[in-house]
mmCIF file of C-alpha atoms in Angstrom:
data_model
loop_
_atom_site.group_PDB
_atom_site.id
_atom_site.type_symbol
_atom_site.label_atom_id
_atom_site.label_comp_id
_atom_site.label_asym_id
_atom_site.label_seq_id
_atom_site.Cartn_x
_atom_site.Cartn_y
_atom_site.Cartn_z
ATOM 1 C CA MET A 900 14.619 73.773 -93.175
ATOM 2 C CA SER A 901 10.846 74.243 -93.532
ATOM 3 C CA HIS A 902 9.204 76.266 -96.534
ATOM 4 C CA PHE A 903 5.883 77.118 -94.463
ATOM 5 C CA VAL A 904 7.081 80.466 -92.983
ATOM 6 C CA SER A 905 4.818 80.938 -90.214
ATOM 7 C CA HIS A 906 1.860 79.792 -88.928
ATOM 8 C CA THR A 907 -1.229 81.835 -87.846
ATOM 9 C CA PRO A 908 -2.344 80.537 -84.263
ATOM 10 C CA GLY A 909 -6.114 79.164 -83.730
ATOM 11 C CA ALA A 910 -6.416 78.953 -87.404
ATOM 12 C CA GLY A 911 -6.867 74.880 -87.377
ATOM 13 C CA SER A 912 -4.681 71.914 -86.911
ATOM 14 C CA ASP A 913 -2.564 70.243 -89.168
ATOM 15 C CA HIS A 914 -4.778 67.227 -89.081
ATOM 16 C CA GLU A 915 -7.881 69.360 -90.739
ATOM 17 C CA VAL A 916 -5.583 71.139 -93.046
ATOM 18 C CA ILE A 917 -4.328 68.096 -94.519
ATOM 19 C CA PRO A 918 -7.343 66.535 -96.094
ATOM 20 C CA SER A 919 -8.362 69.737 -97.055
ATOM 21 C CA PHE A 920 -5.592 70.604 -98.558
ATOM 22 C CA LEU A 921 -5.507 67.300 -100.498
ATOM 23 C CA GLN A 922 -8.970 67.753 -101.752
ATOM 24 C CA THR A 923 -8.350 71.353 -102.987
ATOM 25 C CA LEU A 924 -5.078 69.858 -104.769
ATOM 26 C CA LEU A 925 -7.071 67.511 -106.476
ATOM 27 C CA GLU A 926 -10.082 69.208 -107.244
ATOM 28 C CA GLY A 927 -9.611 72.585 -107.019
ATOM 29 C CA SER A 928 -7.336 75.501 -108.347
ATOM 30 C CA ALA A 929 -3.881 76.657 -107.276
ATOM 31 C CA GLU A 930 -5.265 79.820 -106.495
ATOM 32 C CA GLN A 931 -7.906 78.012 -103.989
ATOM 33 C CA LEU A 932 -4.917 76.384 -102.170
ATOM 34 C CA TYR A 933 -4.009 79.676 -101.126
ATOM 35 C CA VAL A 934 -7.020 81.252 -100.185
ATOM 36 C CA GLY A 935 -8.011 77.794 -98.235
ATOM 37 C CA PRO A 936 -6.353 74.965 -96.718
ATOM 38 C CA ILE A 937 -2.841 76.485 -96.504
ATOM 39 C CA SER A 938 -3.905 80.375 -95.982
ATOM 40 C CA GLN A 939 -2.869 80.108 -92.454
ATOM 41 C CA TYR A 940 1.004 79.917 -93.788
ATOM 42 C CA GLU A 941 2.941 81.928 -95.230
ATOM 43 C CA VAL A 942 4.466 80.240 -97.830
ATOM 44 C CA ASP A 943 8.045 80.816 -99.776
ATOM 45 C CA ASP A 944 8.297 81.313 -103.212
ATOM 46 C CA LEU A 945 10.172 77.791 -103.565
ATOM 47 C CA THR A 946 7.233 76.256 -101.871
ATOM 48 C CA LYS A 947 4.893 77.761 -104.538
ATOM 49 C CA THR A 948 6.715 76.705 -107.193
ATOM 50 C CA ALA A 949 6.860 73.241 -106.250
ATOM 51 C CA LEU A 950 2.907 73.114 -105.729
ATOM 52 C CA SER A 951 2.598 75.182 -109.142
ATOM 53 C CA ALA A 952 4.281 71.884 -110.694
ATOM 54 C CA LEU A 953 2.922 69.368 -108.468
ATOM 55 C CA LYS A 954 -1.174 70.855 -109.230
ATOM 56 C CA GLY A 955 0.307 70.968 -112.927
ATOM 57 C CA CYS A 956 1.090 66.947 -112.665
ATOM 58 C CA ILE A 957 -2.274 66.463 -111.131
ATOM 59 C CA ASP A 958 -4.224 68.479 -113.880
ATOM 60 C CA ASP A 959 -2.895 66.240 -116.428
ATOM 61 C CA LEU A 960 -4.040 62.901 -114.680
ATOM 62 C CA SER A 961 -7.521 61.133 -116.208
ATOM 63 C CA PRO A 962 -10.559 62.097 -114.339
ATOM 64 C CA GLU A 963 -10.739 58.619 -113.251
ATOM 65 C CA HIS A 964 -7.501 58.544 -111.764
ATOM 66 C CA VAL A 965 -8.139 62.021 -109.996
ATOM 67 C CA LYS A 966 -11.772 60.385 -108.948
ATOM 68 C CA ALA A 967 -9.549 57.528 -107.492
ATOM 69 C CA LEU A 968 -7.379 59.479 -105.433
ATOM 70 C CA VAL A 969 -10.171 61.534 -104.092
ATOM 71 C CA ASP A 970 -12.246 58.740 -103.197
ATOM 72 C CA LEU A 971 -8.912 57.808 -100.661
ATOM 73 C CA LEU A 972 -10.005 60.916 -99.034
ATOM 74 C CA VAL A 973 -13.545 59.616 -97.600
ATOM 75 C CA ILE A 974 -11.833 56.977 -95.517
ATOM 76 C CA PRO A 975 -11.598 59.145 -92.391
ATOM 77 C CA SER A 976 -8.891 57.169 -90.655
ATOM 78 C CA PHE A 977 -6.502 56.436 -93.723
ATOM 79 C CA TYR A 978 -4.437 59.284 -92.647
ATOM 80 C CA HIS A 979 -4.204 58.225 -89.066
ATOM 81 C CA TYR A 980 -3.935 54.763 -89.781
ATOM 82 C CA HIS A 981 -0.714 54.998 -91.749
ATOM 83 C CA ASN A 982 0.428 57.497 -88.925
ATOM 84 C CA GLY A 983 0.105 54.677 -86.195
ATOM 85 C CA TYR A 984 -3.481 56.010 -85.167
ATOM 86 C CA HIS A 985 -5.479 53.370 -86.199
ATOM 87 C CA CYS A 986 -9.242 53.700 -85.362
ATOM 88 C CA ALA A 987 -11.270 50.568 -86.567
ATOM 89 C CA ALA A 988 -14.513 52.148 -85.729
ATOM 90 C CA SER A 989 -14.281 54.709 -88.278
ATOM 91 C CA TYR A 990 -12.500 52.801 -90.882
ATOM 92 C CA GLN A 991 -14.904 52.583 -94.083
ATOM 93 C CA ILE A 992 -14.514 49.965 -96.838
ATOM 94 C CA LEU A 993 -15.206 51.281 -100.233
ATOM 95 C CA ASP A 994 -15.552 47.905 -101.885
ATOM 96 C CA LYS A 995 -18.250 45.571 -100.253
ATOM 97 C CA LYS A 996 -17.410 42.830 -102.383
ATOM 98 C CA HIS A 997 -13.643 42.909 -101.531
ATOM 99 C CA PRO A 998 -13.335 44.004 -98.308
ATOM 100 C CA THR A 999 -9.627 44.352 -98.156
ATOM 101 C CA THR A 1000 -9.459 46.487 -101.750
ATOM 102 C CA LEU A 1001 -9.628 50.191 -101.543
ATOM 103 C CA THR A 1002 -11.266 51.467 -104.726
#
C-alpha cells in the first residue's frame, strides 16, 4: 500500500523530486519538505511520522556526515547508475587523486 495518496499531474517527475527531496531532507527543515519537493503529494499521517523520525536522525548526524551525504547528490548519474541507467558522460568523480573513491 502506498502512503503517498495522490500526485498532482504535471507537477514534475519522480526523477526531479528525488534529488530535491534528499537535499531538503539533509539540509532543510521538515516543514520545507512539505512545501517543496513533496508538495505535489498528499502525505498520510504514518508517512509524516516516519519522515519526522528520519529527519530527527539526520539532524543528529555530525555536520561532516551530512556534508558527505550531500556531496553524493552532486553526482548527476548516481541515481541513474544504481537504477541501471548509467550515463558515463555525466559521471563526476569527486576525488581526483583516487578516481574510484567518492568522498
